[in-house]
JSON list of C-alpha atoms in Angstrom, two decimals:
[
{"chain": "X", "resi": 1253, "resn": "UNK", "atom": "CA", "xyz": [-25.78, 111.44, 26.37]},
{"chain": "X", "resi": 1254, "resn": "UNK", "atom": "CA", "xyz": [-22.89, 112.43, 23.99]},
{"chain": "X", "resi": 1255, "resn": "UNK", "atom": "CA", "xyz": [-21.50, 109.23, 24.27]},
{"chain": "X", "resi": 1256, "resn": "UNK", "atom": "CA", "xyz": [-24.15, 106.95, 23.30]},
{"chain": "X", "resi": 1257, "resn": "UNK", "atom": "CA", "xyz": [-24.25, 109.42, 20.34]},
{"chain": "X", "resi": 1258, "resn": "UNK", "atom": "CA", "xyz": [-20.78, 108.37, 19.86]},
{"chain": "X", "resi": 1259, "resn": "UNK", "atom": "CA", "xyz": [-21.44, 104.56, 20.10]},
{"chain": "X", "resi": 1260, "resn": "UNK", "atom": "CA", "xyz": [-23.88, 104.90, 17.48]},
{"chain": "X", "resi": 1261, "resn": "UNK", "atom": "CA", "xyz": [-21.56, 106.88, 14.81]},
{"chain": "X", "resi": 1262, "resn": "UNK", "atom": "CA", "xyz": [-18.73, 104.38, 14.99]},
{"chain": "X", "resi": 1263, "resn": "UNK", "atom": "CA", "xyz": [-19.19, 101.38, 13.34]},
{"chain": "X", "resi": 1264, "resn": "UNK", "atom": "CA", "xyz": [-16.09, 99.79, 14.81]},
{"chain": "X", "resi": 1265, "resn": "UNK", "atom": "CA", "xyz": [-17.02, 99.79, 18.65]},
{"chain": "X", "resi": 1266, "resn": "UNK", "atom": "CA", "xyz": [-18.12, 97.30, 20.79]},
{"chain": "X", "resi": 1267, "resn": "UNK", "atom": "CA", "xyz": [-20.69, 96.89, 22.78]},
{"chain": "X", "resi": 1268, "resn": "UNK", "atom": "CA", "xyz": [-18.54, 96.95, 26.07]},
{"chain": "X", "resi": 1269, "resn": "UNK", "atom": "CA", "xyz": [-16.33, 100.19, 25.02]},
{"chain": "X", "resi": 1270, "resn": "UNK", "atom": "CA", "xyz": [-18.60, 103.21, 25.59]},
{"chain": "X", "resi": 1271, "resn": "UNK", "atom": "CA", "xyz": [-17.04, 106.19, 24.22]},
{"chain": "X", "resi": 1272, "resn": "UNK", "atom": "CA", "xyz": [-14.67, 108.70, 26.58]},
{"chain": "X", "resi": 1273, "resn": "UNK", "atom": "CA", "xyz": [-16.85, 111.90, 27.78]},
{"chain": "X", "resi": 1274, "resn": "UNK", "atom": "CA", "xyz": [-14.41, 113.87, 29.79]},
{"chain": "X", "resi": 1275, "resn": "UNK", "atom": "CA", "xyz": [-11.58, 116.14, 28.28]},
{"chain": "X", "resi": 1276, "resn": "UNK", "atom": "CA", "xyz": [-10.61, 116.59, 24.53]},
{"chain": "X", "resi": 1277, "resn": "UNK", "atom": "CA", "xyz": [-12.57, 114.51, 21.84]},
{"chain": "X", "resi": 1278, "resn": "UNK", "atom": "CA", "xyz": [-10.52, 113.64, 18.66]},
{"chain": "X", "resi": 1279, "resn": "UNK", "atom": "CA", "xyz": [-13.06, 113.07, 15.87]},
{"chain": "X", "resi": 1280, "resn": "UNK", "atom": "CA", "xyz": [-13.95, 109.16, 14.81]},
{"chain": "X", "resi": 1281, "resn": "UNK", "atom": "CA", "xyz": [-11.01, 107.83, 13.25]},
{"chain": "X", "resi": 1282, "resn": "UNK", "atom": "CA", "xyz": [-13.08, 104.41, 11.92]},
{"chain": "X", "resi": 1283, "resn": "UNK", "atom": "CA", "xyz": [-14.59, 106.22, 8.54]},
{"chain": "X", "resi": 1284, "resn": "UNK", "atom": "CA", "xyz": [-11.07, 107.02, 7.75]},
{"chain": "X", "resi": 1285, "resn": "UNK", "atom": "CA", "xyz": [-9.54, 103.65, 8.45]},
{"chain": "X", "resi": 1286, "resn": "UNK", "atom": "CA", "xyz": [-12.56, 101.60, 6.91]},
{"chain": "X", "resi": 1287, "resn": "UNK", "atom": "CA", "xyz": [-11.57, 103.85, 3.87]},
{"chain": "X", "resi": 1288, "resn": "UNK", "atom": "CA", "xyz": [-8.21, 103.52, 3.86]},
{"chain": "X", "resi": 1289, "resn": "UNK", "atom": "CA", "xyz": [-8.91, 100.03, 3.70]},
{"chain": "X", "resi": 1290, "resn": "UNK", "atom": "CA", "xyz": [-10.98, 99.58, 0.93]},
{"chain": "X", "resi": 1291, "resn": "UNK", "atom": "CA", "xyz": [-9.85, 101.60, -2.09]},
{"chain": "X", "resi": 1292, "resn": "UNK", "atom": "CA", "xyz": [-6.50, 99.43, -1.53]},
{"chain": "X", "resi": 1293, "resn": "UNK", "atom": "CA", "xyz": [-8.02, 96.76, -1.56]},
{"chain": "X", "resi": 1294, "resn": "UNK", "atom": "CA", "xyz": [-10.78, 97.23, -4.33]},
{"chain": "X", "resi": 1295, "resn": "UNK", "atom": "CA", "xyz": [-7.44, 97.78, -6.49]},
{"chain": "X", "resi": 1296, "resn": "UNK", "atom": "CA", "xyz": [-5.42, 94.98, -5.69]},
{"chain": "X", "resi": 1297, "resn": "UNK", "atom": "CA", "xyz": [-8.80, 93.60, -6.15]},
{"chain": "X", "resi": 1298, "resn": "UNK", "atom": "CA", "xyz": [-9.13, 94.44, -9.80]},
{"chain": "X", "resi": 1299, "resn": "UNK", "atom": "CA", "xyz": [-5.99, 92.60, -10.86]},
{"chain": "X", "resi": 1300, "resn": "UNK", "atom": "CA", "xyz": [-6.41, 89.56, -8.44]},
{"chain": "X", "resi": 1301, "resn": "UNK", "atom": "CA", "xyz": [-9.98, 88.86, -10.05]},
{"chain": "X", "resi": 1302, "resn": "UNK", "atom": "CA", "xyz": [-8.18, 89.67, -13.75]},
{"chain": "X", "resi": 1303, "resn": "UNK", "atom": "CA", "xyz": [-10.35, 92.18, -14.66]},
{"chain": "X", "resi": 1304, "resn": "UNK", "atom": "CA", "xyz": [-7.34, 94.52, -15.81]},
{"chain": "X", "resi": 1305, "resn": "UNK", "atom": "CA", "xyz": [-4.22, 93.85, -17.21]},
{"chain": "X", "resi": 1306, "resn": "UNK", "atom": "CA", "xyz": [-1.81, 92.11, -14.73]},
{"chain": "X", "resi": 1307, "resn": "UNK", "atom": "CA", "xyz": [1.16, 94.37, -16.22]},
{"chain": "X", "resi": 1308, "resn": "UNK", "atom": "CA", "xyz": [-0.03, 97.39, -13.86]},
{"chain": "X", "resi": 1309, "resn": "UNK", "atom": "CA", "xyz": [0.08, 95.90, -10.74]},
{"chain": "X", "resi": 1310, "resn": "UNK", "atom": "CA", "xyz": [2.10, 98.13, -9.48]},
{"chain": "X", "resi": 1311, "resn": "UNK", "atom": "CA", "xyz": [-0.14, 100.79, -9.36]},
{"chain": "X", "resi": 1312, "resn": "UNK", "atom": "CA", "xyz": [-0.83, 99.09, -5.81]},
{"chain": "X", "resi": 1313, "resn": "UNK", "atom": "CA", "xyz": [2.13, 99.56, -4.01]},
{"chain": "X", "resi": 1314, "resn": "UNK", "atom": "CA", "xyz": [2.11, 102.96, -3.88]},
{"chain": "X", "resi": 1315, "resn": "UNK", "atom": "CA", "xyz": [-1.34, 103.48, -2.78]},
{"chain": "X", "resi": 1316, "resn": "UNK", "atom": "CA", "xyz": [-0.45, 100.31, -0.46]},
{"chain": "X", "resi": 1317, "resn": "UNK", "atom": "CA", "xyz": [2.00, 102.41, 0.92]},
{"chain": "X", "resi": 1318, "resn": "UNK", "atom": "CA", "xyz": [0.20, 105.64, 1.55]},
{"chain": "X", "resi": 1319, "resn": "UNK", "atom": "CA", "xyz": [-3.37, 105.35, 2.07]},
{"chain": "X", "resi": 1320, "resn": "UNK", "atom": "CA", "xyz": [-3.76, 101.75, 2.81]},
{"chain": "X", "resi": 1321, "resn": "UNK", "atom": "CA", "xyz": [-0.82, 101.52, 4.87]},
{"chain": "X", "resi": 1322, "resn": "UNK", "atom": "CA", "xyz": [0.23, 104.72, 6.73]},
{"chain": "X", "resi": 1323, "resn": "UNK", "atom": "CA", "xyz": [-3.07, 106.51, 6.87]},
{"chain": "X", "resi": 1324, "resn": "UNK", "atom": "CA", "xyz": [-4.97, 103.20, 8.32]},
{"chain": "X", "resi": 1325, "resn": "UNK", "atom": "CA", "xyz": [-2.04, 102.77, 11.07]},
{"chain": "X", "resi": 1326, "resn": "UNK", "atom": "CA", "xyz": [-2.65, 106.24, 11.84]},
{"chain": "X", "resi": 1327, "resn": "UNK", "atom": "CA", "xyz": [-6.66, 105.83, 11.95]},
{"chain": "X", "resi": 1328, "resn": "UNK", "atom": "CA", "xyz": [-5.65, 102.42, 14.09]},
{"chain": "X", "resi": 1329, "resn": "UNK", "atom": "CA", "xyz": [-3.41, 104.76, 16.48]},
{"chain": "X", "resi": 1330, "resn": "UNK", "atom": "CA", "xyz": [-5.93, 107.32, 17.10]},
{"chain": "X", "resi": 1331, "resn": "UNK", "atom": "CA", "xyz": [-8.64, 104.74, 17.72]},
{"chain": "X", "resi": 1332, "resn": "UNK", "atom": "CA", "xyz": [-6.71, 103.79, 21.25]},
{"chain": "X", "resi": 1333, "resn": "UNK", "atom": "CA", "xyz": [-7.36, 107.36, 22.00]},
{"chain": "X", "resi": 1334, "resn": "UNK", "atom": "CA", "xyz": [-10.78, 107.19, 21.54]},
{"chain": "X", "resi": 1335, "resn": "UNK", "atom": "CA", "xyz": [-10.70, 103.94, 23.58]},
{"chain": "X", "resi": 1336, "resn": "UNK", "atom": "CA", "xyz": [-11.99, 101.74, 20.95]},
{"chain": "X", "resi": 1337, "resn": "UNK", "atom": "CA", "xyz": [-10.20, 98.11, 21.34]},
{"chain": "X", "resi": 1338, "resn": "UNK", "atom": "CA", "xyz": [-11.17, 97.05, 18.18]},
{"chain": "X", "resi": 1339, "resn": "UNK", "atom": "CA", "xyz": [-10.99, 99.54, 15.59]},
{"chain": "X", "resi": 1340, "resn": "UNK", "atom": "CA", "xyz": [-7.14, 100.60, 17.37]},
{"chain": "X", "resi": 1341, "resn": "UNK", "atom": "CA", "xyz": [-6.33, 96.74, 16.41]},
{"chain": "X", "resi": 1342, "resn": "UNK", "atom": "CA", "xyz": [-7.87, 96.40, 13.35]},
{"chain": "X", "resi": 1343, "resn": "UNK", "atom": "CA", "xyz": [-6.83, 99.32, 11.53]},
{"chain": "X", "resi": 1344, "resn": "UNK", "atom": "CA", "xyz": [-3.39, 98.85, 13.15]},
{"chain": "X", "resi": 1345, "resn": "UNK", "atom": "CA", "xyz": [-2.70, 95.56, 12.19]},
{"chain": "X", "resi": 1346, "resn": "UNK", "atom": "CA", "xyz": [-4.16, 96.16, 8.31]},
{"chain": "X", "resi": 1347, "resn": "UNK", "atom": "CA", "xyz": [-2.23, 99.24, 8.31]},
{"chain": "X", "resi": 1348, "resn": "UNK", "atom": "CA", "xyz": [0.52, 97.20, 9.25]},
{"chain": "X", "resi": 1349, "resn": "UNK", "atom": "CA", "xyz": [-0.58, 94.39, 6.71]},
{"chain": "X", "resi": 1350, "resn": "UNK", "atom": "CA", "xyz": [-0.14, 97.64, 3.30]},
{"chain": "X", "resi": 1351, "resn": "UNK", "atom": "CA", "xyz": [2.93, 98.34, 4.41]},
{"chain": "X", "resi": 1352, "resn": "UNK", "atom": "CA", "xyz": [4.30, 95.07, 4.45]},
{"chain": "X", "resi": 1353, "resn": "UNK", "atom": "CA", "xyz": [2.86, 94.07, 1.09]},
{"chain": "X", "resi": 1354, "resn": "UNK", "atom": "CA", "xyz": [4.65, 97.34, -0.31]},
{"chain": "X", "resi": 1355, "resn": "UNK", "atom": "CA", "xyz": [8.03, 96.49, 1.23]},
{"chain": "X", "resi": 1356, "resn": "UNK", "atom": "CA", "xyz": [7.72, 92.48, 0.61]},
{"chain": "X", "resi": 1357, "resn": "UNK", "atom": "CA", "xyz": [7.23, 93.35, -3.23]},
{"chain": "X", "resi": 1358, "resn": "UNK", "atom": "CA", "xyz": [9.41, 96.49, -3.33]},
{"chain": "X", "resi": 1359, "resn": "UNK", "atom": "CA", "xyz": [12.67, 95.23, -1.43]},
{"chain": "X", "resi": 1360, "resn": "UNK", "atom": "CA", "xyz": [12.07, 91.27, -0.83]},
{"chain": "X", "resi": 1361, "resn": "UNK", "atom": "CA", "xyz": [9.78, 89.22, -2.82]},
{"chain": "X", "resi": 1362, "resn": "UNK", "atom": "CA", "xyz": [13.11, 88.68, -5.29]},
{"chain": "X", "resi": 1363, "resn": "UNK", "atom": "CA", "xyz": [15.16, 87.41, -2.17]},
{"chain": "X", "resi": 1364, "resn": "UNK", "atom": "CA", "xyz": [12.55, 84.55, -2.32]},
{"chain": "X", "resi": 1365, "resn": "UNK", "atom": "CA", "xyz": [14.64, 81.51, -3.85]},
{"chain": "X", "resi": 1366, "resn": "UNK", "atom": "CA", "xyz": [12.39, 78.86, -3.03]},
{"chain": "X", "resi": 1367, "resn": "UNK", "atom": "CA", "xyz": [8.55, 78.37, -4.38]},
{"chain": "X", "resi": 1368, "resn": "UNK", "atom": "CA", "xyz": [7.33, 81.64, -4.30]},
{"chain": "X", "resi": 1369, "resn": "UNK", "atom": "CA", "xyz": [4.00, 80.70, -4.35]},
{"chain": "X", "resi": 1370, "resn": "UNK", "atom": "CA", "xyz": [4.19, 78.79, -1.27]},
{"chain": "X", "resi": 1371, "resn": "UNK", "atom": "CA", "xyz": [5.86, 81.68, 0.44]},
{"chain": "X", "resi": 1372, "resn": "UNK", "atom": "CA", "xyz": [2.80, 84.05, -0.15]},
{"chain": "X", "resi": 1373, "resn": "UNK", "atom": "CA", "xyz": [0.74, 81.25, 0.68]},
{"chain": "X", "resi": 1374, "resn": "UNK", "atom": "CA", "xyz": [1.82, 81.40, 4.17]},
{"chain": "X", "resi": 1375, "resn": "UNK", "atom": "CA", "xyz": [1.74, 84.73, 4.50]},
{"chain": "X", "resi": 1376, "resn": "UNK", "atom": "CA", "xyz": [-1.79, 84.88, 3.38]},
{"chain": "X", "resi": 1377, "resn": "UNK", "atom": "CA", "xyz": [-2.59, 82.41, 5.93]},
{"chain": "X", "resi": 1378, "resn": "UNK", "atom": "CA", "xyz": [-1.21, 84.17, 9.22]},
{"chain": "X", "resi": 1379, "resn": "UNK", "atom": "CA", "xyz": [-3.64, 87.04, 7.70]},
{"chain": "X", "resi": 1380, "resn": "UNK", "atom": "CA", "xyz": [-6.79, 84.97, 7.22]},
{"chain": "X", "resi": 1381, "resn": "UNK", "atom": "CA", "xyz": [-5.87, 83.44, 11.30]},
{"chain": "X", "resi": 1382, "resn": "UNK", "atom": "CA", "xyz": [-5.87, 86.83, 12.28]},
{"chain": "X", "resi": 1383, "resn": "UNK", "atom": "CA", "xyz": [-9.02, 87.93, 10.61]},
{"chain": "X", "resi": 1384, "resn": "UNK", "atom": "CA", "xyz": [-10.56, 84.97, 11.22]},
{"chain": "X", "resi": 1385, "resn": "UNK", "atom": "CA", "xyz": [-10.77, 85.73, 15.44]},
{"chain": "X", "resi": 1386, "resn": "UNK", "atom": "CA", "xyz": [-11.12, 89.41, 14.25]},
{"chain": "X", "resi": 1387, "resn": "UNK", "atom": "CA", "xyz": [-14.28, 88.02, 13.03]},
{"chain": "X", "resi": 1388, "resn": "UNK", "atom": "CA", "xyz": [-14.96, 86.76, 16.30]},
{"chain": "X", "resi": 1389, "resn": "UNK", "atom": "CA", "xyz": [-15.02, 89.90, 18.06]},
{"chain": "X", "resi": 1390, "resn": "UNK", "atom": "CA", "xyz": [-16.99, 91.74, 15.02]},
{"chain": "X", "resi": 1391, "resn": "UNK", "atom": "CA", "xyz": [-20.08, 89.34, 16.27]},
{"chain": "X", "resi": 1392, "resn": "UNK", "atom": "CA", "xyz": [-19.94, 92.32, 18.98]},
{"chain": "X", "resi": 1393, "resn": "UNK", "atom": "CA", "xyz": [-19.60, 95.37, 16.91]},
{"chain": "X", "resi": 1394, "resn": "UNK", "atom": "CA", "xyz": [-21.65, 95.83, 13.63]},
{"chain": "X", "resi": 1395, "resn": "UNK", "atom": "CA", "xyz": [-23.32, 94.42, 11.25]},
{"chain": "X", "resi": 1396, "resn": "UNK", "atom": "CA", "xyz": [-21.40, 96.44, 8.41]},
{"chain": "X", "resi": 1397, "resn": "UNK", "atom": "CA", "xyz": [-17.71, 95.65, 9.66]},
{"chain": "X", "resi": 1398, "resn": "UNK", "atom": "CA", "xyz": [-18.76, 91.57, 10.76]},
{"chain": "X", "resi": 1399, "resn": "UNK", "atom": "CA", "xyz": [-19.71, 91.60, 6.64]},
{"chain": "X", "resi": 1400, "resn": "UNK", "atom": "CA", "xyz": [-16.19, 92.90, 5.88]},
{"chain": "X", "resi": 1401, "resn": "UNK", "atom": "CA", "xyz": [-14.48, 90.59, 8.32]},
{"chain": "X", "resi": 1402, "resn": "UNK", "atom": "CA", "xyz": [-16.38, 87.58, 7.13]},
{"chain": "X", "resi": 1403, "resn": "UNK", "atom": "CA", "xyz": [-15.51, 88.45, 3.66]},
{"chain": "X", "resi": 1404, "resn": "UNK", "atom": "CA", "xyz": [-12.07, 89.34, 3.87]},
{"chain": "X", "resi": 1405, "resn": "UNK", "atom": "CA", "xyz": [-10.96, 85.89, 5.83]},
{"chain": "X", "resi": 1406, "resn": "UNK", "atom": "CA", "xyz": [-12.62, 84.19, 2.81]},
{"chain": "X", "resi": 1407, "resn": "UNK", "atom": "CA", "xyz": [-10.63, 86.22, 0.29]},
{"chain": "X", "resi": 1408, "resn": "UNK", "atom": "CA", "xyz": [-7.48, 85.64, 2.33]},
{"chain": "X", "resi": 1409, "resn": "UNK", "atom": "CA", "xyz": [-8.46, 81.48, 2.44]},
{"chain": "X", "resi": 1410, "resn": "UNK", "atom": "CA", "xyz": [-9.05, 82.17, -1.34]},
{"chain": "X", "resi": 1411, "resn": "UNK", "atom": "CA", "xyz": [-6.20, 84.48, -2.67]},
{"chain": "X", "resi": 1412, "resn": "UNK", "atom": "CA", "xyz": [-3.87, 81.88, -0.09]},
{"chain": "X", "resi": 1413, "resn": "UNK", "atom": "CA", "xyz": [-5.01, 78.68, -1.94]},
{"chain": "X", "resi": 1414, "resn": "UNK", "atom": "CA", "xyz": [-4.81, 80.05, -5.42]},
{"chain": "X", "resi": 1415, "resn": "UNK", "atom": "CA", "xyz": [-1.11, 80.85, -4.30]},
{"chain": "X", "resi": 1416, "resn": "UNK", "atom": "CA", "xyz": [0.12, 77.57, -2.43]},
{"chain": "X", "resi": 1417, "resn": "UNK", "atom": "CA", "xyz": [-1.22, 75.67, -5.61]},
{"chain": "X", "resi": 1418, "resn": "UNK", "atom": "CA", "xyz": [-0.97, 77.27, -8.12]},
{"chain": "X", "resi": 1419, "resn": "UNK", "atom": "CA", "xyz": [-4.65, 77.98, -9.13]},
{"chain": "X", "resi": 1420, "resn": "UNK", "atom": "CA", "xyz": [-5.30, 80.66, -10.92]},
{"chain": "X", "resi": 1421, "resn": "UNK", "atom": "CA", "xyz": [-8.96, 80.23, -11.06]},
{"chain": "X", "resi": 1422, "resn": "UNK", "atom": "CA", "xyz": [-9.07, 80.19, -7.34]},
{"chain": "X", "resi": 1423, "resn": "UNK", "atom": "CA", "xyz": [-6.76, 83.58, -6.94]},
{"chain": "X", "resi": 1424, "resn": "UNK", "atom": "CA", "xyz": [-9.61, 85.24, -9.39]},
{"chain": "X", "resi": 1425, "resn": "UNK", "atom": "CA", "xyz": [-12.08, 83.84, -7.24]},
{"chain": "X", "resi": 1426, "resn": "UNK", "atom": "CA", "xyz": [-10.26, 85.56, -4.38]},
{"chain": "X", "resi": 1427, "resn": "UNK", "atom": "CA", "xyz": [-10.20, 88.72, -5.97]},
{"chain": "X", "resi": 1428, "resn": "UNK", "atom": "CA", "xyz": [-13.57, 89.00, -6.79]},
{"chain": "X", "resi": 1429, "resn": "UNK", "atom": "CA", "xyz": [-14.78, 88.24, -3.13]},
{"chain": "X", "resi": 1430, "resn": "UNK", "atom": "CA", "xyz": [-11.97, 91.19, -2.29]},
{"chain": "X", "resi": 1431, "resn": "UNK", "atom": "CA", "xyz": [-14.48, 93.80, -4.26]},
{"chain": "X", "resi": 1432, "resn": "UNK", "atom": "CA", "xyz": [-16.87, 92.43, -2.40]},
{"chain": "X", "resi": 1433, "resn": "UNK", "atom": "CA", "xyz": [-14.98, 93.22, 0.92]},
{"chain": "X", "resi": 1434, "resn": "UNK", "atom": "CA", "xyz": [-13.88, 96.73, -0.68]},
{"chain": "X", "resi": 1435, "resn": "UNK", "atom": "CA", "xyz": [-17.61, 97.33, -1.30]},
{"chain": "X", "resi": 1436, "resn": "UNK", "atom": "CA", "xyz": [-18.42, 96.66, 2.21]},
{"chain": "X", "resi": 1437, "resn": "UNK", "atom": "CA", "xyz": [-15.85, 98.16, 3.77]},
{"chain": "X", "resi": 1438, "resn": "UNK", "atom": "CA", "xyz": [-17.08, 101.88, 2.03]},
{"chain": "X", "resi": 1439, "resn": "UNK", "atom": "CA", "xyz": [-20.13, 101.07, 2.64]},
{"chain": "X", "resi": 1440, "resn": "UNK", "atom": "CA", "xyz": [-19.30, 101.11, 6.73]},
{"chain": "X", "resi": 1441, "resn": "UNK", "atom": "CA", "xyz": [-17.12, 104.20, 5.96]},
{"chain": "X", "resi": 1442, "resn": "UNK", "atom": "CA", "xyz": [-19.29, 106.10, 3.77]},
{"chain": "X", "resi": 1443, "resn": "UNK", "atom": "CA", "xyz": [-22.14, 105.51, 6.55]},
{"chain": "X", "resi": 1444, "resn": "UNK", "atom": "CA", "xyz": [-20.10, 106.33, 9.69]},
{"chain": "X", "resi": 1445, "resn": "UNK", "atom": "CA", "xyz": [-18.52, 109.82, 8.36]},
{"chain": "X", "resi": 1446, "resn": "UNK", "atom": "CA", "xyz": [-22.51, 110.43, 6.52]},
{"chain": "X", "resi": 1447, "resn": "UNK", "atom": "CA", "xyz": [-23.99, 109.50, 10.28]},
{"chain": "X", "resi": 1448, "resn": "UNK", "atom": "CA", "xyz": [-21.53, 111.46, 11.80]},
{"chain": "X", "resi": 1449, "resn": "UNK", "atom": "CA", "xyz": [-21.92, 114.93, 9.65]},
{"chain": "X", "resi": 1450, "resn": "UNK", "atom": "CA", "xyz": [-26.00, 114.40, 9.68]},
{"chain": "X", "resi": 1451, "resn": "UNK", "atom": "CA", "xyz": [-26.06, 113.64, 13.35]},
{"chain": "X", "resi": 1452, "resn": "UNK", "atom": "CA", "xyz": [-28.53, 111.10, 13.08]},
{"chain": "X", "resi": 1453, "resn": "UNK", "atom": "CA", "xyz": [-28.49, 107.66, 11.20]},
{"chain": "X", "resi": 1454, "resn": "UNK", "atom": "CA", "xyz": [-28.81, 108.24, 7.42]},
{"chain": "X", "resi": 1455, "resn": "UNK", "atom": "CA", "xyz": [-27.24, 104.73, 6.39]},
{"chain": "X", "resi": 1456, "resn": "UNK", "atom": "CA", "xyz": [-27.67, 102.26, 9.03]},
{"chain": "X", "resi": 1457, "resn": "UNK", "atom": "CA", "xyz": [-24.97, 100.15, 10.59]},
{"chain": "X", "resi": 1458, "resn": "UNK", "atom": "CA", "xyz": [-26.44, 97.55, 12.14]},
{"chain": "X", "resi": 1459, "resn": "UNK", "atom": "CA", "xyz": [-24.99, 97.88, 15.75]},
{"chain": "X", "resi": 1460, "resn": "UNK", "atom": "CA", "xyz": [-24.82, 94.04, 17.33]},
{"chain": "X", "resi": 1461, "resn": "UNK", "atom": "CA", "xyz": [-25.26, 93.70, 20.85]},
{"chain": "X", "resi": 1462, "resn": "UNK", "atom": "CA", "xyz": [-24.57, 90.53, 23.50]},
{"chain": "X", "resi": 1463, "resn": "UNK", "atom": "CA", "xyz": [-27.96, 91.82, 25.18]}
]
């Protein structure tokens, strides 16, 4: 019985992963991850789209570094503990994702000698690939994280066109379907940890099943 209570709280586990119910139970990493994830990327977000000056950018990396990066990895780590496939490679892999932004722009971006442009365009591609067949396997999860994975693999498409070309209208574009994926991604967060300390479902998720 606890574990289908379980299934229900975390918005980041599949229909075929019930929950472990023997032994110690860590809490649910996924509200923390799903965080992580989108204050990061709602400021990035805010200077993609152009809606603040360009000259603080930086402001990101650290935050990239921190939250977005090492506190998601660490959400994506404990999520193999709770025996959630998903949510352990997700967070993981985005955790992985901050960190790399913070060290490409920190230590390498001015080793780039060729078009720059076309290097980050690449990079954004592997990530929209990768979200893309993330996307896939959020058909089986929830409605609230398939929203975020749809709209981040569009905002990767976007933000990696407006790069490759340059277009700079395109890159806004990008960053304004980013605070969209930001939005949804609290949204999932705020209603996993709010489901979680209610014990019942106060903002619903939307749990998909292959049933």
């Amino acid at each position: 019985m606890e574990a289908a209570t379980i299934q229900r709280q975390d918005p980041t586990r599949g229909e075929g992963e019930p929950a472990p119910t023997v032994g110690w139970k860590p809490a649910d990493p996924g509200p923390l991850g799903l965080g992580a994830f989108a204050m990061t990327t709602f400021v990035l977000s805010m200077f993609n789209s152009n809606l603040v000056n360009p000259k603080g950018v930086a402001v990101v990396l650290g935050l990239a570094l921190a939250y977005g990066g090492i506190v998601q990895l660490l959400a994506g780590l404990w999520e193999f503990r709770t025996g959630n496939t998903f949510g352990a490679v997700a967070f993981c892999s985005f955790g992985a994702f901050w960190i790399s932004f913070w060290a490409l722009n920190v230590f390498y971006a001015k080793g780039i000698t060729g078009n720059v442009g076309h290097a980050v365009g690449v990079y954004l591609v592997a990530w929209a690939i990768f979200t893309a067949y993330m996307t896939v396997a959020a058909l089986r999860v929830s409605g609230a994280v398939l929203l975020v994975f749809v709209l981040l693999t569009i905002t990767f498409i976007l933000l990696a066109i407006g790069n490759i070309g340059p277009h700079p209208t395109v890159l806004h574009w990008g960053g304004y379907l980013g605070l969209a994926t930001a939005a949804a991604a609290w949204y999932a967060s705020f209603a996993a940890v709010t489901n979680s300390t209610f014990g019942r479902t106060v903002m619903p998720v939307y749990p998909l099943s292959g049933r």
